C-alpha positions as a Markdown table, in Angstrom:
| # | Residue | x | y | z |
|---|---|---|---|---|
| 1 | Tyr | -8.1 | 19.7 | 6.6 |
| 2 | Trp | -4.6 | 19.6 | 5.1 |
| 3 | Ala | -4.8 | 22.7 | 2.9 |
| 4 | Asp | -2.7 | 24.6 | 5.5 |
| 5 | Asp | -3.0 | 27.9 | 3.6 |
| 6 | Ala | -0.4 | 30.5 | 4.6 |
| 7 | Gly | -2.0 | 33.4 | 6.4 |
| 8 | Lys | -5.2 | 31.4 | 7.2 |
| 9 | Thr | -3.8 | 28.3 | 9.0 |
| 10 | Pro | -0.4 | 27.0 | 9.9 |
| 11 | Thr | 1.7 | 26.1 | 6.9 |
| 12 | Pro | 2.2 | 22.4 | 6.1 |
| 13 | Ala | 5.4 | 22.4 | 8.2 |
| 14 | Gly | 3.6 | 24.4 | 10.9 |
| 15 | His | 0.9 | 21.8 | 11.0 |
| 16 | Trp | 3.4 | 19.0 | 11.8 |
| 17 | Ala | 5.0 | 21.3 | 14.4 |
| 18 | Tyr | 1.7 | 21.7 | 16.1 |
| 19 | Ile | 1.3 | 17.9 | 16.3 |
| 20 | Ala | 4.8 | 17.5 | 17.7 |
| 21 | Asn | 4.1 | 20.3 | 20.3 |
| 22 | Asp | 1.0 | 18.6 | 21.5 |
| 23 | Ile | 2.7 | 15.3 | 22.0 |
| 24 | Leu | 5.7 | 16.8 | 23.7 |
| 25 | Lys | 3.4 | 18.6 | 26.1 |
| 26 | Ala | 1.4 | 15.5 | 26.8 |
| 27 | Arg | 4.6 | 13.6 | 27.6 |
| 28 | Lys | 6.0 | 16.4 | 29.7 |
| 29 | Ala | 9.2 | 16.4 | 27.7 |
| 30 | Ser | 12.2 | 18.1 | 29.1 |
| 31 | Leu | 13.5 | 21.3 | 27.5 |
| 32 | Ala | 16.5 | 19.5 | 26.0 |
| 33 | Ser | 14.3 | 16.7 | 24.6 |
| 34 | Ala | 11.8 | 19.2 | 23.1 |
| 35 | Ala | 14.6 | 21.3 | 21.6 |
| 36 | Glu | 16.2 | 18.3 | 19.9 |
| 37 | Ser | 12.8 | 17.0 | 18.7 |
| 38 | Phe | 11.9 | 20.4 | 17.2 |
| 39 | Ala | 15.4 | 20.7 | 15.7 |
| 40 | Arg | 15.2 | 17.3 | 14.0 |
| 41 | Leu | 11.6 | 17.8 | 12.8 |
| 42 | Asn | 12.2 | 21.3 | 11.4 |
| 43 | Leu | 15.5 | 20.4 | 9.8 |
| 44 | Ala | 13.8 | 17.5 | 8.1 |
| 45 | Met | 10.9 | 19.5 | 6.9 |
| 46 | Ser | 13.1 | 22.4 | 5.7 |
| 47 | Asp | 15.4 | 20.1 | 3.8 |
| 48 | Ala | 12.4 | 18.2 | 2.4 |
| 49 | Phe | 11.0 | 21.4 | 1.1 |
| 50 | Val | 14.3 | 22.3 | -0.6 |
| 51 | Ala | 14.7 | 18.8 | -2.1 |
| 52 | Gly | 11.1 | 18.8 | -3.3 |
| 53 | Trp | 11.3 | 22.2 | -4.9 |
| 54 | Tyr | 14.6 | 21.4 | -6.5 |
| 55 | Thr | 13.0 | 18.4 | -8.1 |
| 56 | Lys | 9.9 | 20.4 | -9.1 |
| 57 | Tyr | 11.9 | 22.9 | -11.1 |
| 58 | Thr | 14.4 | 20.3 | -12.5 |
| 59 | Leu | 11.6 | 18.2 | -14.0 |
| 60 | Asn | 9.0 | 20.9 | -14.5 |
| 61 | Val | 6.0 | 18.6 | -14.7 |
| 62 | Leu | 2.7 | 20.4 | -15.7 |
| 63 | Arg | -0.1 | 20.1 | -13.2 |
| 64 | Pro | -3.4 | 18.3 | -14.1 |
| 65 | Val | -5.3 | 21.5 | -14.6 |
| 66 | Thr | -2.9 | 22.6 | -17.3 |
| 67 | Tyr | -3.2 | 19.3 | -19.2 |
| 68 | Val | -7.0 | 19.4 | -18.9 |
| 69 | Gln | -7.2 | 23.0 | -20.1 |
| 70 | Leu | -4.9 | 22.4 | -23.0 |
| 71 | Gly | -6.5 | 19.2 | -24.3 |
| 72 | Ile | -10.0 | 18.7 | -22.9 |
| 73 | Asp | -11.7 | 21.8 | -21.5 |
| 74 | Ser | -10.1 | 25.2 | -21.5 |
| 75 | Asn | -12.4 | 26.5 | -18.8 |
| 76 | Trp | -12.0 | 23.7 | -16.3 |
| 77 | Thr | -10.6 | 24.4 | -12.8 |
| 78 | Pro | -10.4 | 22.1 | -9.8 |
| 79 | Ser | -13.3 | 22.8 | -7.5 |
| 80 | Leu | -11.8 | 22.4 | -4.0 |
| 81 | Met | -9.0 | 24.9 | -4.1 |
| 82 | Pro | -6.9 | 27.0 | -6.5 |
| 83 | Thr | -4.1 | 25.2 | -8.2 |
| 84 | Pro | -0.7 | 26.4 | -7.0 |
| 85 | Pro | 1.4 | 28.3 | -9.7 |
| 86 | Phe | 4.4 | 26.0 | -9.7 |
| 87 | Pro | 5.3 | 22.5 | -11.1 |
| 88 | Asp | 3.5 | 19.3 | -10.0 |
| 89 | Tyr | 6.1 | 16.7 | -9.3 |
| 90 | Pro | 6.8 | 15.9 | -6.5 |
| 91 | Ser | 3.9 | 16.8 | -4.2 |
| 92 | Gly | 5.4 | 19.1 | -1.6 |
| 93 | His | 2.8 | 17.9 | 1.0 |
| 94 | Ser | 4.0 | 14.3 | 0.3 |
| 95 | Val | 7.7 | 15.1 | 0.6 |
| 96 | Gln | 7.3 | 17.2 | 3.8 |
| 97 | Ser | 4.7 | 14.9 | 5.4 |
| 98 | Ala | 6.8 | 11.8 | 4.7 |
| 99 | Ala | 9.9 | 13.5 | 6.2 |
| 100 | Ala | 7.9 | 14.7 | 9.2 |
| 101 | Ser | 6.2 | 11.4 | 9.9 |
| 102 | Lys | 9.5 | 9.5 | 9.7 |
| 103 | Val | 11.1 | 11.8 | 12.2 |
| 104 | Leu | 8.1 | 11.7 | 14.6 |
| 105 | Glu | 8.1 | 7.9 | 14.3 |
| 106 | Gln | 11.7 | 7.8 | 15.4 |
| 107 | Leu | 11.1 | 10.3 | 18.2 |
| 108 | Phe | 7.8 | 8.9 | 19.6 |
| 109 | Gly | 7.4 | 5.4 | 18.1 |
| 110 | Ala | 6.0 | 4.1 | 14.8 |
| 111 | Asp | 2.7 | 3.0 | 16.3 |
| 112 | Thr | 2.0 | 6.2 | 18.2 |
| 113 | Ala | -1.7 | 7.1 | 18.0 |
| 114 | Phe | -2.4 | 10.8 | 18.4 |
| 115 | Thr | -5.0 | 13.5 | 18.2 |
| 116 | Asp | -4.4 | 16.5 | 15.9 |
| 117 | Asn | -5.8 | 19.7 | 17.4 |
| 118 | Thr | -4.3 | 22.1 | 14.9 |
| 119 | His | -7.6 | 23.4 | 13.5 |
| 120 | Asn | -9.6 | 23.4 | 16.7 |
| 121 | Asp | -9.7 | 27.2 | 16.8 |
| 122 | Arg | -11.2 | 27.2 | 13.3 |
| 123 | Gly | -14.1 | 25.1 | 14.5 |
| 124 | Trp | -13.0 | 21.9 | 12.7 |
| 125 | Gly | -12.5 | 19.9 | 15.9 |
| 126 | Pro | -9.8 | 17.3 | 16.6 |
| 127 | Arg | -8.8 | 14.5 | 14.3 |
| 128 | Ser | -7.4 | 11.2 | 15.6 |
| 129 | Phe | -4.8 | 9.1 | 13.7 |
| 130 | Lys | -3.5 | 5.6 | 14.4 |
| 131 | Ser | 0.0 | 6.6 | 13.4 |
| 132 | Phe | 2.1 | 9.4 | 12.0 |
| 133 | Lys | 2.3 | 7.5 | 8.7 |
| 134 | Ala | -1.5 | 7.4 | 8.5 |
| 135 | Ala | -1.6 | 11.2 | 8.9 |
| 136 | Ala | 1.1 | 11.6 | 6.3 |
| 137 | Glu | -0.7 | 9.4 | 3.9 |
| 138 | Glu | -3.9 | 11.4 | 4.4 |
| 139 | Ala | -2.0 | 14.7 | 4.0 |
| 140 | Ala | -0.4 | 13.5 | 0.8 |
| 141 | Val | -3.6 | 12.1 | -0.9 |
| 142 | Ser | -5.5 | 15.2 | 0.0 |
| 143 | Arg | -3.7 | 16.9 | -2.9 |
| 144 | Leu | -5.1 | 14.3 | -5.3 |
| 145 | Tyr | -8.6 | 14.8 | -4.0 |
| 146 | Ala | -8.2 | 18.5 | -4.5 |
| 147 | Gly | -7.3 | 17.9 | -8.1 |
| 148 | Ile | -4.0 | 19.6 | -8.0 |
| 149 | His | -1.6 | 16.6 | -8.2 |
| 150 | Tyr | -1.3 | 13.3 | -10.1 |
| 151 | Arg | -1.0 | 10.1 | -8.1 |
| 152 | Phe | 2.6 | 9.7 | -9.3 |
| 153 | Ala | 3.5 | 13.1 | -7.8 |
| 154 | Ile | 2.2 | 12.0 | -4.5 |
| 155 | Glu | 3.8 | 8.6 | -4.5 |
| 156 | Gly | 7.1 | 10.0 | -5.8 |
| 157 | Gly | 7.3 | 12.5 | -3.0 |
| 158 | Lys | 7.1 | 10.0 | -0.2 |
| 159 | Pro | 10.5 | 8.2 | -0.7 |
| 160 | Gln | 12.2 | 11.6 | -1.2 |
| 161 | Gly | 10.8 | 12.8 | 2.1 |
| 162 | Arg | 11.8 | 9.6 | 3.9 |
| 163 | Cys | 15.3 | 9.8 | 2.5 |
| 164 | Val | 15.7 | 13.4 | 3.8 |
| 165 | Ala | 14.4 | 12.3 | 7.2 |
| 166 | Asp | 17.0 | 9.5 | 7.3 |
| 167 | Lys | 19.8 | 11.9 | 6.7 |
| 168 | Val | 18.5 | 14.3 | 9.5 |
| 169 | Leu | 18.0 | 11.4 | 11.9 |
| 170 | Ala | 21.6 | 10.3 | 11.3 |
| 171 | Leu | 23.0 | 13.6 | 12.5 |
| 172 | Lys | 24.7 | 13.5 | 15.8 |
| 173 | Phe | 23.5 | 16.1 | 18.3 |
| 174 | Lys | 25.6 | 17.1 | 21.3 |
| 175 | Pro | 24.2 | 15.7 | 24.6 |
């Protein structure tokens, strides 16, 4: 559900933008409110992406598949999806999802329950979440279940994403 493969589905950032769009529509947000919401959300996700990738290439941690192939079984591959060809730590989904969820919490409330309709047109149906944080947690851990991240890469990405969101939320926008 959270694979969000470019060219097939929205990207991870696009997925969160779909969620925000649905909520803004449901709340009949003004153009000014929607514009600021999308600006904050997309600034946070963009900066989270940059921060995460800077860290990935600074630390250059090998992915689980590489360690398994080097020391246990040279033919092993994760079964759910191909492993991305870039460093493991931190999980990009964790960084971006933590940033997105923190911004959405600030905009709409931390306990906002919502239904994600992003993949309805793919036949996957809607998914309901109790909060933005719950959705972000699921997005992050999906990378562990897919066999492409270590738990520490997932857990390490969350505070980085929240830190980026705090910086974006502190920005003063003109009224």
